[in-house]
Amino acid sequence: MTREIPKNLLVTGGCGFIGSNFVRYWTEQHPDSKVVVYDKLTYAGRRENLNDLWDNANLSLVVADIGDMDAARKACQDNGIDLIVNFAAETHVDQSILGPLVFTDTNVRGTHVLLEVARELGIRLHHISTDEVYGHIRDDHQSVETDELAPRSPYAASKAAADQLVQAYAITYGIPVTITRGANNVGPYQYPEKAVPLFSTNAILGEPLPVYGDGRQMRDYAHVYDHCTGIEAVLLRGNIGEVYNVGTGREMTNLEMVDIVLDTLSKDHSLVKHVTDRPGHDRRYSMNVDKLRALGWEPRYDPKQAVAEAAKWYEGNRWWWEPIRSGEFREYYDRQYAERLAGIQQ
Ligand code: NAD
Ligand code: TYD
């Protein structure tokens, strides 16, 4: 059964990577529904991700923190919101190792505030989660939605805590919620701290690609387009109260991902540099996505195509990432990689 298209959506984190791709996808598919992007505009939130859409009369932006209850309540009341889709989060594992507290502020407390607003105003909330909440997965298993959560980084722990609050609110207060747990996404507008855009832009610039440890960690690199169609399937046809995994169900090693990036960009493989590993680095993520498939969803891209398409996007869109890389990102890059690339053991 397909339910009615929500009329007025509050998309938190809509200026980030996945949020902006979702806003573009949703406004194309459902032009009559109104979208309010609610975003704090952290370093990862960028108005220009939606430059082509701001003229659309059905799209507006509220710049505010999801942890600000008054601002969130007002945005919902002023716009007759009937669905909150919560993408807003601190999202990078390496940043969570360098400075973890903001991850709890936004990912845990911020989600909690949105749940309170949803409860008070009787609004459905869809929460965007991650496969990282399952922890790293042994070779013969694929995570299913009922698996225990076993997060291993501050980022993953904050996302797992948020999932549990969402589920607790559904049980305790009966508020209508759904959760999707996405695999590693790749595609346009991903901030270049993440592996695929970092490696693509480094390769284009002729800089070394810092591969953590042996590079044999496994990830399901899924195209962000398929994440958007998966979320749409759950919004329109998912069972209230349920969790759905969203990925391709197929993984590759980071070394395989790097090969695709370099081959797509016709760059030399000597750019690869193995560097000191990330502390607590999860070896493997892998999800079973049959539950989402049962809603009639299928991914359009396999992981190899997804990585190649992403690398091509960075090749064709230097206007987007060059200003980022020459700005405050530089400071983070040096902090994260200078010693690693100099070969100094950490
Ligand atoms: P991103 O870092 O690109 O964007 C995050 C967005 O949230 C930004 O626009 C930022 O300004 C906004 N934001 C951060 N803190 C905020 C706050 N306190 N109040 C309001 N807005 C705030 O992230 P992304 O990669 O697009 O991830 C979006 C969601 O998807 C996150 O919840 C993340 O955990 C989840 N997820 C991401 C991936 C991935 O591969 N990137 C995979 C699975 C799940
Ligand atoms: P990332 O994009 O940070 O996603 P996540 O850690 O959430 O999976 O990293 C993807 C993989 O690439 C992960 O195994 C860590 C690895 N990686 C590197 O080897 N080098 C890097 O510089 C980065 C950022 C990641």
Tab-separated table of C-alpha atoms and ligand atoms in Angstrom:
chain	number	residue	atom	x	y	z
A	1	MET	CA	0.000	0.000	0.000
A	2	THR	CA	1.342	3.455	-0.897
A	3	ARG	CA	0.403	6.219	1.550
A	4	GLU	CA	-0.320	9.820	0.591
A	5	ILE	CA	2.638	11.984	-0.430
A	6	PRO	CA	3.536	14.154	2.588
A	7	LYS	CA	2.600	17.776	1.848
A	8	ASN	CA	5.179	19.698	3.878
A	9	LEU	CA	8.577	18.210	4.715
A	10	LEU	CA	11.172	19.525	7.124
A	11	VAL	CA	14.485	18.173	5.824
A	12	THR	CA	17.129	18.681	8.489
A	13	GLY	CA	20.698	18.647	7.189
A	14	GLY	CA	19.313	19.376	3.709
A	15	CYS	CA	22.416	21.381	2.744
A	16	GLY	CA	24.724	18.410	3.363
A	17	PHE	CA	25.741	15.663	0.954
A	18	ILE	CA	22.865	13.185	1.188
A	19	GLY	CA	20.300	15.742	2.347
A	20	SER	CA	20.856	17.973	-0.705
A	21	ASN	CA	20.707	15.000	-3.076
A	22	PHE	CA	17.476	13.953	-1.367
A	23	VAL	CA	15.966	17.470	-1.655
A	24	ARG	CA	16.810	17.546	-5.371
A	25	TYR	CA	15.359	14.073	-5.910
A	26	TRP	CA	12.211	14.752	-3.857
A	27	THR	CA	11.390	18.115	-5.467
A	28	GLU	CA	11.759	16.540	-8.914
A	29	GLN	CA	9.560	13.545	-8.068
A	30	HIS	CA	6.974	15.355	-5.951
A	31	PRO	CA	6.834	18.956	-7.222
A	32	ASP	CA	3.647	19.726	-5.299
A	33	SER	CA	5.096	19.017	-1.893
A	34	LYS	CA	6.764	21.834	0.019
A	35	VAL	CA	10.279	21.336	1.392
A	36	VAL	CA	11.766	23.360	4.226
A	37	VAL	CA	15.501	22.748	4.561
A	38	TYR	CA	16.515	23.158	8.208
A	39	ASP	CA	20.277	23.343	8.527
A	40	LYS	CA	22.866	24.819	10.868
A	41	LEU	CA	25.298	25.223	7.955
A	42	THR	CA	28.316	23.661	9.637
A	43	TYR	CA	31.464	23.245	7.518
A	44	ALA	CA	29.695	20.331	5.798
A	45	GLY	CA	26.458	22.186	5.102
A	46	ARG	CA	26.677	24.237	1.940
A	47	ARG	CA	23.992	26.434	0.395
A	48	GLU	CA	25.635	26.023	-3.000
A	49	ASN	CA	24.700	22.313	-2.986
A	50	LEU	CA	21.198	23.490	-3.886
A	51	ASN	CA	22.116	26.549	-6.003
A	52	ASP	CA	20.018	25.296	-8.911
A	53	LEU	CA	16.923	24.984	-6.690
A	54	TRP	CA	16.671	28.024	-4.415
A	55	ASP	CA	14.388	29.820	-6.936
A	56	ASN	CA	11.796	27.062	-6.523
A	57	ALA	CA	8.821	28.581	-4.681
A	58	ASN	CA	8.228	25.276	-2.854
A	59	LEU	CA	11.711	25.263	-1.301
A	60	SER	CA	12.913	27.386	1.606
A	61	LEU	CA	15.792	27.436	4.088
A	62	VAL	CA	15.791	27.890	7.850
A	63	VAL	CA	19.311	28.273	9.253
A	64	ALA	CA	19.137	26.796	12.768
A	65	ASP	CA	20.380	24.019	15.031
A	66	ILE	CA	18.310	20.842	15.494
A	67	GLY	CA	19.187	21.145	19.179
A	68	ASP	CA	17.259	24.442	19.378
A	69	MET	CA	13.771	23.306	20.387
A	70	ASP	CA	12.087	26.705	19.910
A	71	ALA	CA	13.501	27.128	16.418
A	72	ALA	CA	12.582	23.573	15.410
A	73	ARG	CA	9.052	23.872	16.797
A	74	LYS	CA	8.557	27.238	15.063
A	75	ALA	CA	9.806	25.909	11.715
A	76	CYS	CA	7.290	23.052	11.961
A	77	GLN	CA	4.382	25.224	13.066
A	78	ASP	CA	5.017	28.040	10.563
A	79	ASN	CA	5.118	25.592	7.673
A	80	GLY	CA	2.437	23.045	8.612
A	81	ILE	CA	5.056	20.282	8.600
A	82	ASP	CA	3.659	16.742	8.422
A	83	LEU	CA	6.980	14.887	8.095
A	84	ILE	CA	10.466	15.500	9.503
A	85	VAL	CA	13.303	13.738	7.667
A	86	ASN	CA	16.362	13.953	9.893
A	87	PHE	CA	19.659	13.949	7.980
A	88	ALA	CA	21.314	16.525	10.259
A	89	ALA	CA	24.382	15.081	11.935
A	90	GLU	CA	28.099	15.269	12.447
A	91	THR	CA	29.132	12.512	10.095
A	92	HIS	CA	32.852	11.856	9.801
A	93	VAL	CA	34.495	9.093	11.849
A	94	ASP	CA	37.931	10.757	11.771
A	95	GLN	CA	36.449	14.056	13.020
A	96	SER	CA	34.705	12.094	15.787
A	97	ILE	CA	38.080	10.750	16.888
A	98	LEU	CA	39.618	14.242	16.931
A	99	GLY	CA	36.653	15.987	18.643
A	100	PRO	CA	33.871	13.677	19.784
A	101	LEU	CA	31.640	15.869	22.000
A	102	VAL	CA	29.873	17.713	19.205
A	103	PHE	CA	28.778	14.307	17.886
A	104	THR	CA	26.811	13.728	21.083
A	105	ASP	CA	25.410	17.288	21.012
A	106	THR	CA	24.028	17.029	17.498
A	107	ASN	CA	23.488	13.346	16.815
A	108	VAL	CA	22.062	12.376	20.208
A	109	ARG	CA	20.662	15.506	21.841
A	110	GLY	CA	19.656	17.098	18.523
A	111	THR	CA	17.718	14.007	17.467
A	112	HIS	CA	16.147	13.892	20.925
A	113	VAL	CA	14.928	17.487	20.546
A	114	LEU	CA	13.362	16.665	17.162
A	115	LEU	CA	11.599	13.692	18.759
A	116	GLU	CA	10.174	15.996	21.434
A	117	VAL	CA	8.930	18.414	18.746
A	118	ALA	CA	7.446	15.517	16.759
A	119	ARG	CA	5.723	14.214	19.895
A	120	GLU	CA	4.330	17.620	20.858
A	121	LEU	CA	3.026	18.432	17.386
A	122	GLY	CA	2.031	14.904	16.323
A	123	ILE	CA	4.404	14.758	13.339
A	124	ARG	CA	5.905	11.659	11.732
A	125	LEU	CA	9.709	11.510	11.967
A	126	HIS	CA	11.972	9.575	9.619
A	127	HIS	CA	15.486	9.184	10.950
A	128	ILE	CA	18.570	8.632	8.773
A	129	SER	CA	20.991	6.189	10.352
A	130	THR	CA	23.999	4.191	9.209
A	131	ASP	CA	25.334	0.641	8.878
A	132	GLU	CA	28.102	1.698	11.289
A	133	VAL	CA	25.717	1.141	14.233
A	134	TYR	CA	26.126	-2.633	13.693
A	135	GLY	CA	29.882	-2.400	14.287
A	136	HIS	CA	32.294	-4.361	12.146
A	137	ILE	CA	30.881	-7.540	10.712
A	138	ARG	CA	32.506	-10.955	10.443
A	139	ASP	CA	33.115	-12.291	6.936
A	140	ASP	CA	30.201	-14.744	6.808
A	141	HIS	CA	27.472	-12.352	7.950
A	142	GLN	CA	25.341	-9.532	6.542
A	143	SER	CA	23.637	-7.256	9.088
A	144	VAL	CA	19.872	-7.508	9.314
A	145	GLU	CA	17.710	-4.871	10.926
A	146	THR	CA	17.126	-6.893	14.111
A	147	ASP	CA	20.855	-7.400	14.817
A	148	GLU	CA	22.201	-5.985	18.037
A	149	LEU	CA	23.886	-2.605	17.768
A	150	ALA	CA	27.628	-2.741	18.472
A	151	PRO	CA	29.098	0.660	17.523
A	152	ARG	CA	32.873	1.121	17.805
A	153	SER	CA	33.629	4.792	17.048
A	154	PRO	CA	32.291	7.933	18.755
A	155	TYR	CA	30.387	8.689	15.513
A	156	ALA	CA	28.806	5.231	15.339
A	157	ALA	CA	27.982	5.279	19.056
A	158	SER	CA	26.199	8.613	18.742
A	159	LYS	CA	24.180	7.315	15.772
A	160	ALA	CA	23.278	4.122	17.658
A	161	ALA	CA	22.137	6.177	20.659
A	162	ALA	CA	19.905	8.237	18.363
A	163	ASP	CA	18.393	5.091	16.818
A	164	GLN	CA	17.569	3.812	20.263
A	165	LEU	CA	15.920	7.072	21.295
A	166	VAL	CA	13.823	7.009	18.112
A	167	GLN	CA	12.710	3.457	18.842
A	168	ALA	CA	12.080	4.220	22.521
A	169	TYR	CA	9.838	7.161	21.558
A	170	ALA	CA	7.823	4.928	19.235
A	171	ILE	CA	7.338	2.374	22.027
A	172	THR	CA	6.730	4.804	24.892
A	173	TYR	CA	4.717	7.547	23.203
A	174	GLY	CA	3.489	5.740	20.096
A	175	ILE	CA	4.810	8.440	17.757
A	176	PRO	CA	5.060	7.404	14.091
A	177	VAL	CA	8.722	6.866	13.215
A	178	THR	CA	10.783	5.002	10.648
A	179	ILE	CA	14.551	4.543	10.376
A	180	THR	CA	16.790	3.807	7.406
A	181	ARG	CA	20.380	2.611	7.910
A	182	GLY	CA	22.482	3.573	4.902
A	183	ALA	CA	25.731	2.060	3.634
A	184	ASN	CA	28.717	4.278	2.682
A	185	ASN	CA	27.280	6.693	0.141
A	186	VAL	CA	29.157	8.230	-2.785
A	187	GLY	CA	28.133	10.797	-5.378
A	188	PRO	CA	27.883	14.544	-6.028
A	189	TYR	CA	28.470	17.134	-3.271
A	190	GLN	CA	30.165	14.843	-0.713
A	191	TYR	CA	32.494	16.894	1.479
A	192	PRO	CA	36.090	15.958	0.572
A	193	GLU	CA	36.954	14.665	4.052
A	194	LYS	CA	35.307	11.325	3.122
A	195	ALA	CA	37.372	8.708	1.318
A	196	VAL	CA	35.967	8.756	-2.240
A	197	PRO	CA	35.866	12.548	-2.714
A	198	LEU	CA	39.198	12.908	-0.875
A	199	PHE	CA	40.897	10.331	-3.089
A	200	SER	CA	39.251	11.691	-6.262
A	201	THR	CA	40.267	15.293	-5.603
A	202	ASN	CA	43.767	14.309	-4.452
A	203	ALA	CA	44.202	12.254	-7.613
A	204	ILE	CA	43.047	15.154	-9.809
A	205	LEU	CA	45.558	17.417	-8.005
A	206	GLY	CA	48.320	14.795	-8.313
A	207	GLU	CA	48.606	14.458	-4.507
A	208	PRO	CA	49.106	11.126	-2.686
A	209	LEU	CA	46.070	9.045	-1.685
A	210	PRO	CA	46.419	8.211	2.054
A	211	VAL	CA	45.108	4.648	2.428
A	212	TYR	CA	44.725	3.657	6.088
A	213	GLY	CA	46.593	0.485	7.065
A	214	ASP	CA	46.535	-2.381	4.574
A	215	GLY	CA	43.524	-0.965	2.671
A	216	ARG	CA	41.714	-4.313	2.839
A	217	GLN	CA	38.811	-2.957	4.892
A	218	MET	CA	35.489	-3.582	3.156
A	219	ARG	CA	32.680	-1.136	2.478
A	220	ASP	CA	29.467	-1.154	0.443
A	221	TYR	CA	29.955	1.983	-1.667
A	222	ALA	CA	26.393	2.812	-2.679
A	223	HIS	CA	25.322	5.636	-4.985
A	224	VAL	CA	23.510	8.425	-3.129
A	225	TYR	CA	20.730	8.270	-5.756
A	226	ASP	CA	19.842	4.764	-4.574
A	227	HIS	CA	19.821	5.934	-0.971
A	228	CYS	CA	17.311	8.649	-1.951
A	229	THR	CA	15.015	6.184	-3.734
A	230	GLY	CA	15.307	3.824	-0.741
A	231	ILE	CA	14.271	6.574	1.680
A	232	GLU	CA	11.364	7.485	-0.619
A	233	ALA	CA	10.237	3.830	-0.664
A	234	VAL	CA	10.204	3.750	3.143
A	235	LEU	CA	8.434	7.117	3.405
A	236	LEU	CA	5.686	6.019	1.033
A	237	ARG	CA	5.438	2.264	1.634
A	238	GLY	CA	7.450	1.359	4.749
A	239	ASN	CA	5.783	0.074	7.898
A	240	ILE	CA	5.601	2.615	10.692
A	241	GLY	CA	7.897	1.731	13.586
A	242	GLU	CA	10.272	-0.274	11.370
A	243	VAL	CA	13.967	-0.073	10.445
A	244	TYR	CA	15.202	-0.647	6.863
A	245	ASN	CA	18.772	-1.181	5.651
A	246	VAL	CA	19.725	0.704	2.444
A	247	GLY	CA	22.772	-0.385	0.442
A	248	THR	CA	23.663	-2.620	-2.460
A	249	GLY	CA	24.481	-5.681	-0.342
A	250	ARG	CA	27.881	-5.920	-2.102
A	251	GLU	CA	31.221	-4.758	-0.736
A	252	MET	CA	34.682	-4.090	-2.074
A	253	THR	CA	37.996	-3.402	-0.370
A	254	ASN	CA	39.275	0.141	-0.110
A	255	LEU	CA	42.157	-0.844	-2.411
A	256	GLU	CA	39.613	-1.883	-5.060
A	257	MET	CA	37.813	1.429	-4.587
A	258	VAL	CA	41.108	3.308	-5.026
A	259	ASP	CA	41.850	1.389	-8.243
A	260	ILE	CA	38.478	2.427	-9.693
A	261	VAL	CA	39.061	6.079	-8.758
A	262	LEU	CA	42.543	6.129	-10.311
A	263	ASP	CA	41.506	4.241	-13.467
A	264	THR	CA	38.452	6.463	-13.970
A	265	LEU	CA	40.625	9.572	-13.704
A	266	SER	CA	43.506	8.007	-15.729
A	267	LYS	CA	45.945	8.588	-12.870
A	268	ASP	CA	48.996	6.599	-11.886
A	269	HIS	CA	48.683	3.995	-9.118
A	270	SER	CA	51.964	5.187	-7.616
A	271	LEU	CA	49.872	7.938	-5.967
A	272	VAL	CA	48.683	5.357	-3.399
A	273	LYS	CA	50.390	5.752	-0.024
A	274	HIS	CA	49.667	3.396	2.870
A	275	VAL	CA	49.615	5.434	6.086
A	276	THR	CA	49.035	4.855	9.814
A	277	ASP	CA	45.635	3.272	10.337
A	278	ARG	CA	42.586	4.911	11.958
A	279	PRO	CA	42.256	3.858	15.640
A	280	GLY	CA	39.520	1.218	16.046
A	281	HIS	CA	39.080	1.042	12.257
A	282	ASP	CA	36.057	-1.152	11.435
A	283	ARG	CA	37.193	-3.913	9.097
A	284	ARG	CA	33.968	-4.678	7.317
A	285	TYR	CA	30.421	-3.378	6.926
A	286	SER	CA	27.871	-5.425	5.054
A	287	MET	CA	24.086	-5.276	5.108
A	288	ASN	CA	21.279	-7.481	3.917
A	289	VAL	CA	18.776	-5.249	2.077
A	290	ASP	CA	15.992	-7.775	1.411
A	291	LYS	CA	13.535	-5.965	3.665
A	292	LEU	CA	13.781	-2.817	1.517
A	293	ARG	CA	13.643	-4.884	-1.690
A	294	ALA	CA	10.333	-6.308	-0.441
A	295	LEU	CA	8.930	-2.753	-0.748
A	296	GLY	CA	9.673	-2.908	-4.494
A	297	TRP	CA	13.003	-1.018	-4.325
A	298	GLU	CA	16.094	-1.965	-6.374
A	299	PRO	CA	19.401	-0.077	-6.578
A	300	ARG	CA	20.213	1.414	-9.984
A	301	TYR	CA	24.019	1.376	-9.540
A	302	ASP	CA	26.417	-1.361	-8.521
A	303	PRO	CA	29.264	-0.213	-6.239
A	304	LYS	CA	31.855	-0.111	-9.055
A	305	GLN	CA	29.663	2.159	-11.177
A	306	ALA	CA	28.843	4.251	-8.125
A	307	VAL	CA	32.523	4.930	-7.333
A	308	ALA	CA	33.375	5.621	-10.998
A	309	GLU	CA	30.418	8.011	-11.407
A	310	ALA	CA	31.437	9.833	-8.230
A	311	ALA	CA	35.065	10.230	-9.377
A	312	LYS	CA	33.831	11.636	-12.714
A	313	TRP	CA	31.606	14.138	-10.907
A	314	TYR	CA	34.612	15.558	-9.015
A	315	GLU	CA	36.557	15.755	-12.280
A	316	GLY	CA	33.749	17.810	-13.840
A	317	ASN	CA	32.930	20.013	-10.843
A	318	ARG	CA	36.084	21.684	-9.634
A	319	TRP	CA	34.004	24.867	-9.054
A	320	TRP	CA	32.444	23.042	-6.102
A	321	TRP	CA	35.423	21.519	-4.318
A	322	GLU	CA	38.344	23.842	-5.084
A	323	PRO	CA	37.102	26.638	-2.765
A	324	ILE	CA	36.484	24.055	-0.008
A	325	ARG	CA	39.932	22.531	-0.330
A	326	SER	CA	41.705	25.856	-0.279
A	327	GLY	CA	39.757	27.103	2.778
A	328	GLU	CA	39.376	25.807	6.346
A	329	PHE	CA	39.571	22.229	5.083
A	330	ARG	CA	43.338	22.740	4.726
A	331	GLU	CA	43.757	23.003	8.498
A	332	TYR	CA	41.868	19.741	9.068
A	333	TYR	CA	43.819	18.044	6.284
A	334	ASP	CA	47.170	18.973	7.792
A	335	ARG	CA	46.072	17.862	11.268
A	336	GLN	CA	44.803	14.547	9.971
A	337	TYR	CA	47.444	13.717	7.336
A	338	ALA	CA	50.673	15.752	7.637
A	339	GLU	CA	52.441	13.300	9.964
A	340	ARG	CA	50.875	10.287	8.292
A	341	LEU	CA	52.073	11.348	4.850
A	342	ALA	CA	55.507	12.216	6.192
A	343	GLY	CA	55.737	8.568	7.280
A	344	ILE	CA	55.819	9.384	10.993
A	345	GLN	CA	54.240	6.565	13.064
A	346	GLN	CA	51.372	7.801	15.247
B	1	NAD	P1	27.105	15.772	5.800
B	1	NAD	O1	28.151	15.871	6.846
B	1	NAD	O2	27.457	15.951	4.370
B	1	NAD	O3	25.923	16.810	6.115
B	1	NAD	C1	25.397	16.982	7.392
B	1	NAD	C2	24.442	18.177	7.350
B	1	NAD	O4	23.871	18.369	8.656
B	1	NAD	C3	25.131	19.491	6.983
B	1	NAD	O5	24.324	20.225	6.086
B	1	NAD	C4	25.261	20.222	8.321
B	1	NAD	O6	25.289	21.635	8.198
B	1	NAD	C5	23.993	19.732	9.017
B	1	NAD	N1	24.091	19.820	10.476
B	1	NAD	C6	25.100	19.351	11.266
B	1	NAD	N2	24.836	19.620	12.553
B	1	NAD	C7	23.629	20.239	12.589
B	1	NAD	C8	22.821	20.739	13.627
B	1	NAD	N3	23.206	20.655	14.917
B	1	NAD	N4	21.635	21.313	13.318
B	1	NAD	C9	21.230	21.411	12.023
B	1	NAD	N5	21.976	20.963	10.986
B	1	NAD	C10	23.154	20.380	11.275
B	1	NAD	O7	26.411	14.371	6.047
B	1	NAD	P2	25.848	13.275	5.034
B	1	NAD	O8	26.958	12.432	4.589
B	1	NAD	O9	24.973	13.942	4.046
B	1	NAD	O10	24.967	12.410	6.044
B	1	NAD	C11	23.590	12.707	6.252
B	1	NAD	C12	22.998	11.686	7.195
B	1	NAD	O11	23.159	10.381	6.646
B	1	NAD	C13	23.679	11.652	8.565
B	1	NAD	O12	22.692	11.441	9.541
B	1	NAD	C14	24.619	10.449	8.481
B	1	NAD	O13	24.842	9.889	9.743
B	1	NAD	C15	23.822	9.537	7.581
B	1	NAD	N6	24.608	8.591	6.783
B	1	NAD	C16	25.644	9.024	6.002
B	1	NAD	C17	26.335	8.101	5.203
B	1	NAD	C18	27.450	8.536	4.282
B	1	NAD	O14	28.071	7.671	3.649
B	1	NAD	N7	27.738	9.807	4.132
B	1	NAD	C19	25.982	6.763	5.221
B	1	NAD	C20	24.914	6.356	6.024
B	1	NAD	C21	24.225	7.294	6.788
B	2	TYD	P1	35.048	7.173	5.085
B	2	TYD	O1	34.652	7.754	3.777
B	2	TYD	O2	35.622	8.059	6.125
B	2	TYD	O3	33.763	6.390	5.630
B	2	TYD	P2	33.609	5.420	6.912
B	2	TYD	O4	34.782	5.513	7.768
B	2	TYD	O5	32.417	6.031	7.552
B	2	TYD	O6	33.370	4.064	6.349
B	2	TYD	O7	36.098	6.006	4.843
B	2	TYD	C1	35.797	4.928	3.994
B	2	TYD	C2	36.902	3.920	4.126
B	2	TYD	O8	38.122	4.498	3.649
B	2	TYD	C3	37.165	3.514	5.565
B	2	TYD	O9	37.529	2.134	5.599
B	2	TYD	C4	38.346	4.365	5.966
B	2	TYD	C5	39.111	4.507	4.673
B	2	TYD	N1	39.870	5.766	4.533
B	2	TYD	C6	41.213	5.725	4.198
B	2	TYD	O10	41.794	4.653	4.002
B	2	TYD	N2	41.880	6.906	4.094
B	2	TYD	C7	41.291	8.105	4.310
B	2	TYD	O11	41.973	9.158	4.210
B	2	TYD	C8	39.902	8.137	4.640
B	2	TYD	C9	39.201	9.423	4.877
B	2	TYD	C10	39.233	6.934	4.744
